[in-house]
CSV table of C-alpha atoms and ligand atoms in Angstrom, one decimal:
chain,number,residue,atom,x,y,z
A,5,UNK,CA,29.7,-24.8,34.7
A,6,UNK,CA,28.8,-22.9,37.5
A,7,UNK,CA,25.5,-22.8,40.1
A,8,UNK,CA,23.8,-20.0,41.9
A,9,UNK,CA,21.4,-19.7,44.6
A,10,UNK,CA,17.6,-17.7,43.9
A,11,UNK,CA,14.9,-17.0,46.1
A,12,UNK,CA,11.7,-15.6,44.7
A,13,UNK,CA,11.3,-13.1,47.8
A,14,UNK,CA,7.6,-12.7,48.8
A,15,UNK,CA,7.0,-9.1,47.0
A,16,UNK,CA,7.5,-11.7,43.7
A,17,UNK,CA,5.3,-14.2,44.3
A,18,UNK,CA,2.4,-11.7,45.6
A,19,UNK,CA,2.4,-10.0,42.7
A,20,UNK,CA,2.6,-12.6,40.6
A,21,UNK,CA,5.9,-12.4,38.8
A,22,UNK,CA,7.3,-15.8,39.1
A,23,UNK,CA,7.0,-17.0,35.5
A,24,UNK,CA,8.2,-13.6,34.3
A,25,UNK,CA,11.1,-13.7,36.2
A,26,UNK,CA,11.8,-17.2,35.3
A,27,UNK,CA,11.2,-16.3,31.7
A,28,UNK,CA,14.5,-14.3,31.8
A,29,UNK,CA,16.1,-16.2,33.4
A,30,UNK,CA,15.4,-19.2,30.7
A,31,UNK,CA,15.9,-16.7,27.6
A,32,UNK,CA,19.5,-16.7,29.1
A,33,UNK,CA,19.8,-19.9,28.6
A,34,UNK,CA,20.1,-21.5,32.3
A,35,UNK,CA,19.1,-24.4,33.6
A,36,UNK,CA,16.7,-25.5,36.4
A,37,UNK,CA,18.7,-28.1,38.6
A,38,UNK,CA,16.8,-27.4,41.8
A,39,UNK,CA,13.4,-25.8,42.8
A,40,UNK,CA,11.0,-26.1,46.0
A,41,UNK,CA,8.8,-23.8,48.0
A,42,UNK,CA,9.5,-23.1,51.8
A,43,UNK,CA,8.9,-21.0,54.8
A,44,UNK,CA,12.1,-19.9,55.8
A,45,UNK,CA,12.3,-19.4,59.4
A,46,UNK,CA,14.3,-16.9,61.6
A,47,UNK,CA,17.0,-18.9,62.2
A,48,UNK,CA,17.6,-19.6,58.3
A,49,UNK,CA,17.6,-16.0,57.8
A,50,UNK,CA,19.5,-14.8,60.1
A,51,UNK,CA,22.3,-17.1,58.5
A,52,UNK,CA,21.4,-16.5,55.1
A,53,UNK,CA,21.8,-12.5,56.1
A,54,UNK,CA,24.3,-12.4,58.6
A,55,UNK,CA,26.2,-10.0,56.4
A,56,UNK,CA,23.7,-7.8,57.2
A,57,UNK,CA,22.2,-9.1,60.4
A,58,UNK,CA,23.5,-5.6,62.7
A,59,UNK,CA,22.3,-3.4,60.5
A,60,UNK,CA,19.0,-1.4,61.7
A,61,UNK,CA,16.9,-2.6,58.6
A,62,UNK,CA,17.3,-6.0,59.7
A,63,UNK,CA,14.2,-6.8,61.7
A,64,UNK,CA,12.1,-5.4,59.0
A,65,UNK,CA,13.8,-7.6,56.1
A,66,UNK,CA,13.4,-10.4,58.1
A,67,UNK,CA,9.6,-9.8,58.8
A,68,UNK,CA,9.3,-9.3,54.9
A,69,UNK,CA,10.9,-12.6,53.8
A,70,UNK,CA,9.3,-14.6,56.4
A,71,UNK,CA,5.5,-13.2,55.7
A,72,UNK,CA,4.6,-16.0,53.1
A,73,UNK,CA,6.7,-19.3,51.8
A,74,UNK,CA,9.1,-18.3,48.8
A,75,UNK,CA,10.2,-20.6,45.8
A,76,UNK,CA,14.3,-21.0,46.3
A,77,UNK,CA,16.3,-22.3,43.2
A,78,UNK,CA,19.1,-23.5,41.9
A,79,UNK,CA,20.0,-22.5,38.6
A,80,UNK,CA,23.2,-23.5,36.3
A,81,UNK,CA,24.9,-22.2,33.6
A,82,UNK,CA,28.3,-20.5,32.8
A,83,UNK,CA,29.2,-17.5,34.5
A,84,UNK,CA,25.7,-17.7,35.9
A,85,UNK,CA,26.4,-16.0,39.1
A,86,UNK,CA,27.1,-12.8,37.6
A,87,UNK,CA,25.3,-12.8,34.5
A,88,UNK,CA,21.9,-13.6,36.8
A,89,UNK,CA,23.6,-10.2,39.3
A,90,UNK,CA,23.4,-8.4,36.0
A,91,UNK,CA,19.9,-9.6,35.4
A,92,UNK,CA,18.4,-8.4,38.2
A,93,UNK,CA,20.5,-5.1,38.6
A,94,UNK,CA,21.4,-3.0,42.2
A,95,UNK,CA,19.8,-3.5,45.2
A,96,UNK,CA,17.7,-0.7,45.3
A,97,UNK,CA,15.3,-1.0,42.7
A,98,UNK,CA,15.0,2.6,42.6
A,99,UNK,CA,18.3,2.9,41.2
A,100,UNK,CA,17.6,-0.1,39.1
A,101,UNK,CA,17.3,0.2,35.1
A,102,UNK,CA,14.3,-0.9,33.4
A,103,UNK,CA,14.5,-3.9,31.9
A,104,UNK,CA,16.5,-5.1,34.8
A,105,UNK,CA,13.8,-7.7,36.8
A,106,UNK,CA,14.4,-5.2,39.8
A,107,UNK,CA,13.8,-1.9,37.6
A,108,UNK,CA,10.8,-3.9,36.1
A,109,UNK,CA,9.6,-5.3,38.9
A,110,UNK,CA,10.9,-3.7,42.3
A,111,UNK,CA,9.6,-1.4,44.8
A,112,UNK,CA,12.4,-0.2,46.8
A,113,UNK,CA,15.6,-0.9,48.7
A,114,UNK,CA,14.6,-3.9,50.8
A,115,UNK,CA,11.3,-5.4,48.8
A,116,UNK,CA,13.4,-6.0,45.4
A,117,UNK,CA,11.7,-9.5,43.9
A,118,UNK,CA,14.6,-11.8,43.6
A,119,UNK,CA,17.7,-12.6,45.8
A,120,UNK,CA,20.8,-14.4,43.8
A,121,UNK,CA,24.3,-15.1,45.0
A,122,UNK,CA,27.1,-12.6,44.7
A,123,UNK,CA,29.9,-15.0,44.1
A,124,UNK,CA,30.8,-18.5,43.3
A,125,UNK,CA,31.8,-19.0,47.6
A,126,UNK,CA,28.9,-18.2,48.4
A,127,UNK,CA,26.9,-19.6,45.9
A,128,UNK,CA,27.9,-22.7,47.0
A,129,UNK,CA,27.3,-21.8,50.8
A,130,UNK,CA,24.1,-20.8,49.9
A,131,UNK,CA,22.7,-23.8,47.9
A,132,UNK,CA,23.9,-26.4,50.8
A,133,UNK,CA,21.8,-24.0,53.2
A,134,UNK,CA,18.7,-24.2,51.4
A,135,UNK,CA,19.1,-27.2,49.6
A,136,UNK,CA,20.2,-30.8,50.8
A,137,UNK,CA,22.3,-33.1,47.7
A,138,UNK,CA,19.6,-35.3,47.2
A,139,UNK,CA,17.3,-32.0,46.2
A,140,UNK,CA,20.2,-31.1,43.2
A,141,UNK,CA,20.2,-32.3,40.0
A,142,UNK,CA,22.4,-33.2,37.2
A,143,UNK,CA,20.7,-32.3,34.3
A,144,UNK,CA,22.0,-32.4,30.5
A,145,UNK,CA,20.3,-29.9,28.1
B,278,LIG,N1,18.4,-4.6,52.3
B,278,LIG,C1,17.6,-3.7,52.9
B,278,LIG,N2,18.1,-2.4,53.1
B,278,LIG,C2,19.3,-2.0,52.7
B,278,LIG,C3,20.2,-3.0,52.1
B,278,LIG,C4,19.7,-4.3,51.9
B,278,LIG,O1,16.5,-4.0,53.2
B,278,LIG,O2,19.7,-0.9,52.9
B,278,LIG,C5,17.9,-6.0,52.1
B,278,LIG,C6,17.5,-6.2,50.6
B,278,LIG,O3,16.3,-7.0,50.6
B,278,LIG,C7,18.7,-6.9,50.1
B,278,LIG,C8,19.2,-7.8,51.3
B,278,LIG,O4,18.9,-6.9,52.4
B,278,LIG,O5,18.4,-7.7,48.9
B,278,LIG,C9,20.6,-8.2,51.3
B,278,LIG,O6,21.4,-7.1,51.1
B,278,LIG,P1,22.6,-7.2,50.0
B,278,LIG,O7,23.5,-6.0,50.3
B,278,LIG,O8,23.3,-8.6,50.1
B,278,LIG,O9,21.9,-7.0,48.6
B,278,LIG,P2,21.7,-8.0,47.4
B,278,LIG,O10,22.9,-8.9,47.3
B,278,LIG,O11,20.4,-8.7,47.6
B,278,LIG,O12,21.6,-7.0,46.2
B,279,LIG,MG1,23.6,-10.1,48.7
């Protein structure tokens, strides 16, 4: 059984999208084993993004997911980390199919509802960043 991280990015929770998003997300068949809103500051984000951290769009994405608290979650279920990448299609939700969340739901390239972990790794990097133990459940059913 595997774990992923989520964060409902600001552009999601203005528009009010959480419970659809979550919706697919429990029609798949995961499971909830972690959930809390949080600011996230600068220095959180600049960890969480340091993949991208040089690049010249990074001030702006920063800006964007620190302009309102987010919901972050931890969700479980097998092969979740990719079955949840194929839920919420490319990065640019442009590109993005509908009936992906960011084809449904997206605006562009940088505002695109949902991040999720790209690998098991760094799933699990990313859920001790945003989450201690004690906030991660073992659930059955
Ligand atoms: N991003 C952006 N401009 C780009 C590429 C990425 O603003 O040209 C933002 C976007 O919000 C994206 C995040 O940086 O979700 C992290 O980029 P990554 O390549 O990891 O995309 P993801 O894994 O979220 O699809
Ligand atoms: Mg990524």
């Amino acid at each position: 059984m595997e774990r992923t991280l989520i964060i409902f990015k600001p552009d999601c929770l203005n528009q009010r999208h959480v419970g659809n998003v979550i919706d697919r997300f429990e029609q798949a068949g995961f499971t909830i084993v972690g959930c809390k809103m949080t600011r996230l500051a600068p220095a959180l984000l600049r960890a969480h993004y340091a993949h991208v951290a040089d690049k010249p769009f990074y001030p702006a994405l920063e800006a964007f997911m620190a302009s309102r608290p987010v919901i972050v979650m931890a969700l479980e279920g097998e092969n979740v980390v990719q079955r949840v990448r194929d839920l919420l299609g490319p990065t640019d939700s442009r590109k993005a199919a509908k009936g992906t969340i960011r084809g449904d739901f997206g605006t562009d390239v940088t505002i695109n509802v949902v991040h999720a972990s790209d690998s098991d790794a760094n799933a699990r990097i990313e859920l001790a960043r945003f989450f201690a133990p004690y906030e991660l459940y073992e659930v059955n059913g």
